[in-house]
Short mmCIF file of C-alpha atoms and ligand atoms in Angstrom, two decimals:
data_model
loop_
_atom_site.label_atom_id
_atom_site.label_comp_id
_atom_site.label_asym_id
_atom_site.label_seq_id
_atom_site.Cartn_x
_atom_site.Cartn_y
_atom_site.Cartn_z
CA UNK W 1 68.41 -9.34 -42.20
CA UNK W 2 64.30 -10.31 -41.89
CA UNK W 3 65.11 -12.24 -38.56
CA UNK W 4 66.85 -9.22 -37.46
CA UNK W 5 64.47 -6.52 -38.14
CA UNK W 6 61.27 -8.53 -36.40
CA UNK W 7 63.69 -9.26 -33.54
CA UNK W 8 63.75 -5.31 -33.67
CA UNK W 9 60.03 -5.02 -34.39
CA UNK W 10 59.32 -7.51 -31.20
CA UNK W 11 61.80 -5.67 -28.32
CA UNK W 12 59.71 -2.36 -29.45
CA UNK W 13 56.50 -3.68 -29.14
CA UNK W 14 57.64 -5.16 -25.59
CA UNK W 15 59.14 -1.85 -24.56
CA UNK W 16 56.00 -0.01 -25.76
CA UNK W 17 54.25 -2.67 -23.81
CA UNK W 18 56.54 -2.07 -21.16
CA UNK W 19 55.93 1.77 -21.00
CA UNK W 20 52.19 2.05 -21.62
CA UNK W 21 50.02 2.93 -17.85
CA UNK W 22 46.71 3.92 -17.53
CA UNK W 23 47.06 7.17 -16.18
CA UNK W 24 44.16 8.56 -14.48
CA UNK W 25 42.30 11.58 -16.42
CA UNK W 26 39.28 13.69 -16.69
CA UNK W 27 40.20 14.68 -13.34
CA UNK W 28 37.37 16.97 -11.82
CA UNK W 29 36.32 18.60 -8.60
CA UNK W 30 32.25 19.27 -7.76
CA UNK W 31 30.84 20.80 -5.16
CA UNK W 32 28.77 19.13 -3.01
CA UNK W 33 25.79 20.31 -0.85
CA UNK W 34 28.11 21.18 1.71
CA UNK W 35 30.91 22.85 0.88
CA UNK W 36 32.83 23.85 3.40
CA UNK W 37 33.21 20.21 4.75
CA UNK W 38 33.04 18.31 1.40
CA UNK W 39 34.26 17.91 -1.86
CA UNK W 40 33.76 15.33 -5.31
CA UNK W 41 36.43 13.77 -7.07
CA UNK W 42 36.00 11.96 -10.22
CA UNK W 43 38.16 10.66 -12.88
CA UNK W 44 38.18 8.28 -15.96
CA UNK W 45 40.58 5.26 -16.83
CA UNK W 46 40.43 3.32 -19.70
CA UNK W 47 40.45 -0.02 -18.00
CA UNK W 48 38.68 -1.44 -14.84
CA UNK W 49 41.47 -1.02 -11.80
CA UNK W 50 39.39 -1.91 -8.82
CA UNK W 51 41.63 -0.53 -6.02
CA UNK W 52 41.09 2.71 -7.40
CA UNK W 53 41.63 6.07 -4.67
CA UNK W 54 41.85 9.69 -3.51
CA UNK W 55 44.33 10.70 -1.18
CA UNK W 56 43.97 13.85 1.09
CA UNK W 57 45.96 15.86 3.24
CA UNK W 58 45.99 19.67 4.31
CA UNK W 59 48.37 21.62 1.95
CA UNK W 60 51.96 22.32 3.26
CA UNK W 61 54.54 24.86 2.08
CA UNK W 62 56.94 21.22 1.59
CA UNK W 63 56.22 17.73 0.25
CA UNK W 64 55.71 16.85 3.93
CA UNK W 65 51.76 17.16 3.76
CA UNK W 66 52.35 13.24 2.05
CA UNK W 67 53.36 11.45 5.64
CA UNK W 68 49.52 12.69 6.23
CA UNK W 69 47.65 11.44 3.70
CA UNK W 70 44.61 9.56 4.09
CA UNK W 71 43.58 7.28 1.54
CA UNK W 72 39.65 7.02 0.48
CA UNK W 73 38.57 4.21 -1.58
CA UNK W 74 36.29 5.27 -5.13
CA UNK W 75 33.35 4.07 -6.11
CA UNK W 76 34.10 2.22 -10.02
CA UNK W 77 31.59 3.12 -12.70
CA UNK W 78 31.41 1.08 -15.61
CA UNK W 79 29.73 2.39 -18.47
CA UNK W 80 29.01 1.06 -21.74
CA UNK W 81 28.17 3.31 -24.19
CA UNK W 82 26.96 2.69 -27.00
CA UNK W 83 29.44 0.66 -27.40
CA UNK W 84 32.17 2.57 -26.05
CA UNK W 85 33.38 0.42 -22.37
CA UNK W 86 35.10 3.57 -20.12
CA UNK W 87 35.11 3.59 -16.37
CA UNK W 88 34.81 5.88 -13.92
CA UNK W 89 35.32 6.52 -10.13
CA UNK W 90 34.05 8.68 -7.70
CA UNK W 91 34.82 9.62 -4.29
CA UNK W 92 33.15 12.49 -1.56
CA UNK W 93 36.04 13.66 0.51
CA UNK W 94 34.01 14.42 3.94
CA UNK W 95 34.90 16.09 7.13
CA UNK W 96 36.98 18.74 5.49
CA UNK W 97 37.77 21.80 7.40
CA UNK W 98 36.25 24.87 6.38
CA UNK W 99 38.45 27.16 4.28
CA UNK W 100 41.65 25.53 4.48
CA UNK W 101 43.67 24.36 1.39
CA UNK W 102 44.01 20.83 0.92
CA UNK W 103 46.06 18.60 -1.90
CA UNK W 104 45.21 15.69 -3.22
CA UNK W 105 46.03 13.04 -6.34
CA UNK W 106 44.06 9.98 -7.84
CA UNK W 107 45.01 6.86 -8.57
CA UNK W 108 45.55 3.43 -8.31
CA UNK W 109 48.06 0.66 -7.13
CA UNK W 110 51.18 2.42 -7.36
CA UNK W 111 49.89 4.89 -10.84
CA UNK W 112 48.74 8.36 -9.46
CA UNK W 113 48.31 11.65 -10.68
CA UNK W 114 50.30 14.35 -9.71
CA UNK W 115 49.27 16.04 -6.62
CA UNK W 116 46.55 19.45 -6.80
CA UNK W 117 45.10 21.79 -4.55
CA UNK W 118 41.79 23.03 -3.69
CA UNK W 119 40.34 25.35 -0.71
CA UNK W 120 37.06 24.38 0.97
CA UNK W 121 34.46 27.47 1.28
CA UNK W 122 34.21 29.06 4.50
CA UNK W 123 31.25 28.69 7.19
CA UNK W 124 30.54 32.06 6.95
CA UNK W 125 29.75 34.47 4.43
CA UNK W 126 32.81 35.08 3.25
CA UNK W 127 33.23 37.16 0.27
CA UNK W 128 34.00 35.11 -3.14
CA UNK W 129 33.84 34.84 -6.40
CA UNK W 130 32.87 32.21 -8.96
CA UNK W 131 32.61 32.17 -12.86
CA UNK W 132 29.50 31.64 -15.19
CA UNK W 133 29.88 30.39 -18.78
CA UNK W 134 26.85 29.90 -21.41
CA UNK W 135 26.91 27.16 -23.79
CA UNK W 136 30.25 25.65 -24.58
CA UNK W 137 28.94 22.73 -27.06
CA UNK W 138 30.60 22.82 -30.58
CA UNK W 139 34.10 23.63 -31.43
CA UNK W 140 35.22 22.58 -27.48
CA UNK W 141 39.03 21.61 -28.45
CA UNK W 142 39.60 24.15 -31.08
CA UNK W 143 37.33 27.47 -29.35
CA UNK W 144 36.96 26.96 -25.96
CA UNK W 145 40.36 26.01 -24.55
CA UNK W 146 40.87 30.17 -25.38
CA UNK W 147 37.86 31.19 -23.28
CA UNK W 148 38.36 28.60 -20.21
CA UNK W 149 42.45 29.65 -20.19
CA UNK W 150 41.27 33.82 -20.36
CA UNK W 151 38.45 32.92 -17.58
CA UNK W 152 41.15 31.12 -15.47
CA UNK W 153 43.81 33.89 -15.86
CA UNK W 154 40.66 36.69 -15.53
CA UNK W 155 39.63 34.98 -11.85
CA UNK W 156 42.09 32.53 -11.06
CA UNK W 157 41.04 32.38 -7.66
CA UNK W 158 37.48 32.21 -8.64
CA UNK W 159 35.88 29.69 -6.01
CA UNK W 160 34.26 27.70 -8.51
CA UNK W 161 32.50 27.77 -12.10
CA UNK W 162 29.36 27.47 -13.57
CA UNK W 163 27.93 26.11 -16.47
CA UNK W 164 24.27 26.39 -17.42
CA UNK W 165 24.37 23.20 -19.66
CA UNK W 166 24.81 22.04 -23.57
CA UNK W 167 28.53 21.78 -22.37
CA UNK W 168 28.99 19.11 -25.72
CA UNK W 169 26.70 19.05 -28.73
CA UNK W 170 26.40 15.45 -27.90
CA UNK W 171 26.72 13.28 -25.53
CA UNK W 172 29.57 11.15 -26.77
CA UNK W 173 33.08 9.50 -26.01
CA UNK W 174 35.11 12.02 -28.63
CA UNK W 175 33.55 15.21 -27.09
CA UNK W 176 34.26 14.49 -23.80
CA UNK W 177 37.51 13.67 -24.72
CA UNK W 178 37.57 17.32 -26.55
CA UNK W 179 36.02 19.01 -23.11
CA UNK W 180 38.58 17.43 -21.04
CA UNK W 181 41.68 18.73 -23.29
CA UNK W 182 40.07 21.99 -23.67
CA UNK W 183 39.47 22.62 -19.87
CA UNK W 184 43.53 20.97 -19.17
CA UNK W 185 44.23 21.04 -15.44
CA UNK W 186 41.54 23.36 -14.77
CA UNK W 187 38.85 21.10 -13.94
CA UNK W 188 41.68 19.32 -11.12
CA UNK W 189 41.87 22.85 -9.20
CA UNK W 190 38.89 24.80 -9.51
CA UNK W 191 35.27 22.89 -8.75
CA UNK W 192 32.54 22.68 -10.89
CA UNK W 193 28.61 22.71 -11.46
CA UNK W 194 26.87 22.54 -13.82
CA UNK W 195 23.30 22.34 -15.30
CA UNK W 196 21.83 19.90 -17.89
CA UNK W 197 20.65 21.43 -21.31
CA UNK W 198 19.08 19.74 -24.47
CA UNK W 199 22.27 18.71 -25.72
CA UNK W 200 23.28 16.85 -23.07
CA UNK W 201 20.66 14.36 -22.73
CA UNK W 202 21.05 10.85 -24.28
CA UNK W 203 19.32 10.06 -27.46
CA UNK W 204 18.03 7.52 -29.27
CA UNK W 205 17.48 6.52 -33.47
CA UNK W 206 13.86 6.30 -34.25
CA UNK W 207 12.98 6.39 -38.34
CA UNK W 208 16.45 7.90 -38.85
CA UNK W 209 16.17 10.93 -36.46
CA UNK W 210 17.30 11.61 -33.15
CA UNK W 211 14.93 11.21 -30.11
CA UNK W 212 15.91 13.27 -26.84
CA UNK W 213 15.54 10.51 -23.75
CA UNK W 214 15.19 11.82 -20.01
CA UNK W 215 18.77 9.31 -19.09
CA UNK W 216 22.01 10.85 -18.93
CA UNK W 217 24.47 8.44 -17.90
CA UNK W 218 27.76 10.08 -19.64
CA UNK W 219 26.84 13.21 -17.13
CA UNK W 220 26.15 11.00 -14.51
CA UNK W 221 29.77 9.63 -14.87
CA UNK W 222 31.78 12.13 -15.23
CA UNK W 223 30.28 14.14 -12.81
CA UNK W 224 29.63 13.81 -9.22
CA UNK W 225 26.60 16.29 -8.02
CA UNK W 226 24.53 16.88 -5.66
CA UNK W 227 21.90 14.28 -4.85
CA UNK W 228 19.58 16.37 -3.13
CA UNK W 229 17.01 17.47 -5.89
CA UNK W 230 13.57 15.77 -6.51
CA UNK W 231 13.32 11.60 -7.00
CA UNK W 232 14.72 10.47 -10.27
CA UNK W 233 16.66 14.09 -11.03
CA UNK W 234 19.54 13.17 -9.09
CA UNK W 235 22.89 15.55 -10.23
CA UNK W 236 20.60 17.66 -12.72
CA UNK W 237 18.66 19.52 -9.95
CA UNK W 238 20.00 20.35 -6.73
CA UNK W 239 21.49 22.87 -4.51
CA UNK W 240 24.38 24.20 -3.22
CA UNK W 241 25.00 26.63 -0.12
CA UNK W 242 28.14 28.73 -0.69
CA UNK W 243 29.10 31.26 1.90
CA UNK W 244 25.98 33.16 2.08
CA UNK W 245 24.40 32.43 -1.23
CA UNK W 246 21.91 29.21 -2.41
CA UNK W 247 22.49 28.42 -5.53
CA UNK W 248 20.22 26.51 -7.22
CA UNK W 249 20.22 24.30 -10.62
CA UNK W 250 17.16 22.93 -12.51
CA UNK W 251 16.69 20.64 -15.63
CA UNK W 252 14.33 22.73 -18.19
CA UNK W 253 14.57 19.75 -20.13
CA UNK W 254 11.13 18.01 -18.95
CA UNK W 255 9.51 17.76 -15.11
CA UNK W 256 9.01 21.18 -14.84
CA UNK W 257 5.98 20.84 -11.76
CA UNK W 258 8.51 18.34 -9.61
CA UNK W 259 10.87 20.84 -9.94
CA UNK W 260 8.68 24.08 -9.46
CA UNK W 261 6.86 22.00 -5.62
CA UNK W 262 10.61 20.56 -5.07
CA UNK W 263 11.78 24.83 -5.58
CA UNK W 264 9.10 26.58 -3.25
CA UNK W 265 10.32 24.44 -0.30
CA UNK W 266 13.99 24.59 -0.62
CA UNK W 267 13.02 28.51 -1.16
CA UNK W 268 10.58 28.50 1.85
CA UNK W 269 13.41 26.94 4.05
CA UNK W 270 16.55 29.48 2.58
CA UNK W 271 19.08 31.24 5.34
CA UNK W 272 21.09 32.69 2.95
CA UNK W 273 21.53 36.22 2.09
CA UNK W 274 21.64 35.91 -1.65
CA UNK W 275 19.95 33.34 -4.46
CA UNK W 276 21.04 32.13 -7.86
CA UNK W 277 19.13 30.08 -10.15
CA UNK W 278 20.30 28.42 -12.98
CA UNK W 279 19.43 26.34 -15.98
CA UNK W 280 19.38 25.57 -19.40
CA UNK W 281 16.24 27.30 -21.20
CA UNK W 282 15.71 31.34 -21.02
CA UNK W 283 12.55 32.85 -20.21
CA UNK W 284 13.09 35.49 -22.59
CA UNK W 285 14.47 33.92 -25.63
CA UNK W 286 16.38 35.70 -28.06
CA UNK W 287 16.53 33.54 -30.79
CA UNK W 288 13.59 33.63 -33.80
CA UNK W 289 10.92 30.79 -33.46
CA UNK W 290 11.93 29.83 -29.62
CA UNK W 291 10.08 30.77 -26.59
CA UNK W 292 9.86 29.18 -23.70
CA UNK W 293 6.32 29.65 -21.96
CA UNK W 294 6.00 26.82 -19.81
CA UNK W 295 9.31 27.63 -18.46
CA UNK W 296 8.17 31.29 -18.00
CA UNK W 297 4.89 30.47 -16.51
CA UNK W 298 6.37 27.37 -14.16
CA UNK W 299 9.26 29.38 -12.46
CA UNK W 300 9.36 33.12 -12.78
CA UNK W 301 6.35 33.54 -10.04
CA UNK W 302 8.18 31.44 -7.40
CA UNK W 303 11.20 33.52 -8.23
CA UNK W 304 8.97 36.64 -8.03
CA UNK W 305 7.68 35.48 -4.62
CA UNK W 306 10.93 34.35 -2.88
CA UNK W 307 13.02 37.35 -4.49
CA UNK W 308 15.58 35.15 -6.05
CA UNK W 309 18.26 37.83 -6.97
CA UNK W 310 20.18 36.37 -10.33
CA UNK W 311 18.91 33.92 -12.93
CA UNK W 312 21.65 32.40 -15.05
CA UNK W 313 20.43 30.73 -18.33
CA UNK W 314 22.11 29.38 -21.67
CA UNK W 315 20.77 27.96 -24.88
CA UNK W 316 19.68 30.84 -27.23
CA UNK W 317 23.83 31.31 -28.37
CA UNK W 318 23.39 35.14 -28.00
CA UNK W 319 23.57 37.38 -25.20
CA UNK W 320 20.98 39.00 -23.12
CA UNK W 321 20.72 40.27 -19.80
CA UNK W 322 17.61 42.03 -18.55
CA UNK W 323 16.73 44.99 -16.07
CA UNK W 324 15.22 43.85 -12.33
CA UNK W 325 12.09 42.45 -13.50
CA UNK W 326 8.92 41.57 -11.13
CA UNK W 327 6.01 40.07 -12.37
CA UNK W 328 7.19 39.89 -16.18
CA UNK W 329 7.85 43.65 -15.53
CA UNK W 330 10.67 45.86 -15.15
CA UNK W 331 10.59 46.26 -11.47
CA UNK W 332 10.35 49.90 -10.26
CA UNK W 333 10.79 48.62 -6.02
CA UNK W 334 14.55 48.73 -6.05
CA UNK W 335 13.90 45.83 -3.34
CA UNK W 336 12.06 43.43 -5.89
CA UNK W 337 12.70 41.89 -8.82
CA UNK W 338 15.31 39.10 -10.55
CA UNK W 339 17.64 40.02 -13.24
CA UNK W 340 17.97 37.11 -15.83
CA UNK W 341 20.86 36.78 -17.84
CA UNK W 342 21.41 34.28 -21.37
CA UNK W 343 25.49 33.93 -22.43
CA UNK W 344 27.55 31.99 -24.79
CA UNK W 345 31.34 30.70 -24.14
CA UNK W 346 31.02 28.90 -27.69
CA UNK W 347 31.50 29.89 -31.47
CA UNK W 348 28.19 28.61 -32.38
CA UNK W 349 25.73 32.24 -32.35
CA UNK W 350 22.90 33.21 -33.59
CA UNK W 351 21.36 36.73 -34.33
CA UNK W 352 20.02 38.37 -31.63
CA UNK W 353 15.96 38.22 -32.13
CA UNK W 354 15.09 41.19 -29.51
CA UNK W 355 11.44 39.67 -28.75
CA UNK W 356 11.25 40.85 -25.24
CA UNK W 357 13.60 43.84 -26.34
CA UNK W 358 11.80 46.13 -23.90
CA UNK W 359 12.92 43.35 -20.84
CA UNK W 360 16.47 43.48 -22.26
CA UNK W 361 19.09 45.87 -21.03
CA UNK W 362 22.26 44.27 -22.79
CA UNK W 363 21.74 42.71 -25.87
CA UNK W 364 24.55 41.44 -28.05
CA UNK W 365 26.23 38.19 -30.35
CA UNK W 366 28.98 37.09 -32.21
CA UNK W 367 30.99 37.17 -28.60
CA UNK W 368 32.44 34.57 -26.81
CA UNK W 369 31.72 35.33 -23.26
CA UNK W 370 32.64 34.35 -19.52
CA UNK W 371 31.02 35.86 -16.96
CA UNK W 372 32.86 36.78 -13.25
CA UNK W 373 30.64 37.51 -10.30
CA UNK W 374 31.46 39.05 -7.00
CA UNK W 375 29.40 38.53 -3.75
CA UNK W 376 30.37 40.97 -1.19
CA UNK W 377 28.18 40.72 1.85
CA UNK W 378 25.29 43.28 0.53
CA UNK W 379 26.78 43.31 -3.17
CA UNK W 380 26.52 41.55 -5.97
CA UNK W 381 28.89 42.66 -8.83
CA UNK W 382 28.54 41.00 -12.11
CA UNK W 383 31.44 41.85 -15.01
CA UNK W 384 30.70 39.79 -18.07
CA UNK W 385 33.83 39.73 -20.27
CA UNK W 386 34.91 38.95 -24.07
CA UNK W 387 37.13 36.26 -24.79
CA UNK W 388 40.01 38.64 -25.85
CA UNK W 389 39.49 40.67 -22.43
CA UNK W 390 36.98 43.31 -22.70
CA UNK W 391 34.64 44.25 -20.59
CA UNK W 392 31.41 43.46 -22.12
CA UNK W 393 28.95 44.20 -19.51
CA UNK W 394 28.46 45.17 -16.11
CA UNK W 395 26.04 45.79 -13.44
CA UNK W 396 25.79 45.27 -9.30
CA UNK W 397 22.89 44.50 -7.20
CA UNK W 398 22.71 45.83 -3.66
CA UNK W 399 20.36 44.10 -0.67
FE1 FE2 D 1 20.46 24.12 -25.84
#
């Protein structure tokens, strides 16, 4: 009867054996600087598989797009950390054509993922949409999955989203794993940026506490961003061109003079109708004990002097978004002036300290928030919503 049962015990662990691939996962789309030509791919296995791919073709109303498909070889990342081996691959689809759907699927050998599809932006300035979310960080499996599902089914053919940073509360294997079941299929359809917060940095013991470093090479892997920001920032400052609006990302996290010489050129040198900023760090904190002065005094007068039109900011876990305001004033030119706005996606909030209460036009917490906003040629149109549908706030800017 023993002999039987580990004869059992054997064939199941052989046909669990049997059955067990390494399916691709953590499947996510970035922007790149160019849009309408190019698009990131990167994904996550748990072992090294060194033929690893995209394949592309133009979206058809059949299956017959797949006699079409190009294969591009990815770049394998292998990452130890802290003790935790993953890998990851990358891949920069190029010579796209502009607005036109496309499917693709990851993989290797003969193990791929299923087939998704994506649109490139337009050439021109196209109205669009994209999506702006506040600090994720705690709670990402069991509180966010609501707020990312109600954002997708709110815009779902917002052109991309936007995260300004502290996405996990650390930087570790079992949160990403949490981000990447809370966000589902999303991250495979809809592209991505996203700026770096506090949170998101990589750390290191010293006499029992935590030390913030300037690495962060869990971002840098399961991301692929733009490269085009100043030396040694690479994927946490850079910017983006979509249809008619620069959007730019900084790191508030530490280099704050690279970033504000790297800024006035890129905003010397701007075609674009429209500019968004974002990052981590408000310049008008809401929350007790926390201001951010050097931040303040390093970027709001280059925004001031190249009329950057919407600043997008996290950190603070409340809400707050401000009138036009020029020169740390509300701005009474109708033509001048940058509205900034602080939101939270997460269930970790604080109470709203109103320090610059005079600044603020929509103060709130205790909401978890997403944020949809509408270019349309000389409008901007910015509907911040609840995570149970309401509309929470609302304003437009006209040029
Ligand atoms: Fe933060």
């Amino acid at each position: 009867m023993k002999k039987i049962t580990l004869i059992y015990f054997l064939l199941f662990v052989a046909f669990l054996k049997a059955q067990h691939i390494d399916a691709p996962d953590r499947i996510i789309l970035n922007l790149t600087e160019q849009p309408s030509s190019s698009i990131a791919v990167t994904w996550h296995t748990n072992e090294s598989h060194d033929n690893s791919f995209v394949e592309l073709a133009e979206a058809t109303k059949w299956i017959e797009f797949k006699d079409s498909a190009i294969k591009t070889p990815a770049q394998m990342n292998e990452l130890n950390y802290k003790g935790n081996l993953s890998y990851t691959y990358s891949a920069v689809l190029n010579d796209l054509k502009p607005n036109t759907l496309y499917v693709y699927r990851v993989g290797y050998d003969s193990v791929t993922s299923e087939w998704n599809q994506f649109r490139t932006a337009s050439d021109t300035d196209q109205p669009f949409r994209f999506v702006y979310f506040g600090d994720p960080q705690n709670g990402i499996r069991e509180d966010l999955a609501r707020v990312f599902r109600k954002a997708l089914m709110t815009a779902p053919e917002a052109s991309f989203w936007l995260f300004a940073g502290d996405l996990t509360d650390l930087p570790d294997e079992s949160m990403w794993k949490e981000w990447f079941d809370a966000t589902g299929f999303i991250h495979r359809i809809v592209p991505s940026i996203m700026a770096i917060g506090n949170h998101d940095l990589y750390f290191e013991m010293a006499d029992g506490k935590k030390k913030k470093t300037d690495k962060y090479p869990l971002w840098q892997s399961l991301f692929t961003l733009p490269e085009n920001g100043p030396e040694g920032l690479e994927e946490s400052v850079y910017y983006v061109d979509y249809q008619g609006v620069r959007f730019i990302v900084l790191n508030t996290n530490y280099r704050l003079k690279d970033q504000a010489e790297w800024l006035e050129n890129i905003l010397s040198d701007n075609p674009n109708k429209w500019t968004v900023v974002t990052y981590h760090h408000p310049v008008y904190s809401t929350g007790e004990g926390r201001d951010n002065k050097d931040i303040r005094e390093t970027f709001m007068p280059i925004f001031d002097k190249f009329n950057v039109d919407l600043v997008l900011q996290g950190h603070d876990h409340t809400y707050a978004r401000t009138y036009k305001i020029y020169n740390g004033k509300i701005s009474d030119d109708e033509s001048k002036g940058t509205v900034y706005v602080t939101s939270v996606s997460g269930p970790k909030q604080y109470p709203a300290n109103p320090m610059y209460k005079d600044l603020i036009a929509k103060l709130g917490t205790f909401t978890q928030l997403f944020q949809v906003i509408d270019i349309q040629g000389d409008r901007l149109i910015y509907n911040s919503y609840t995570v149970t549908g309401e509309l929470y706030d609302h304003f437009e800017l006209k040029k």
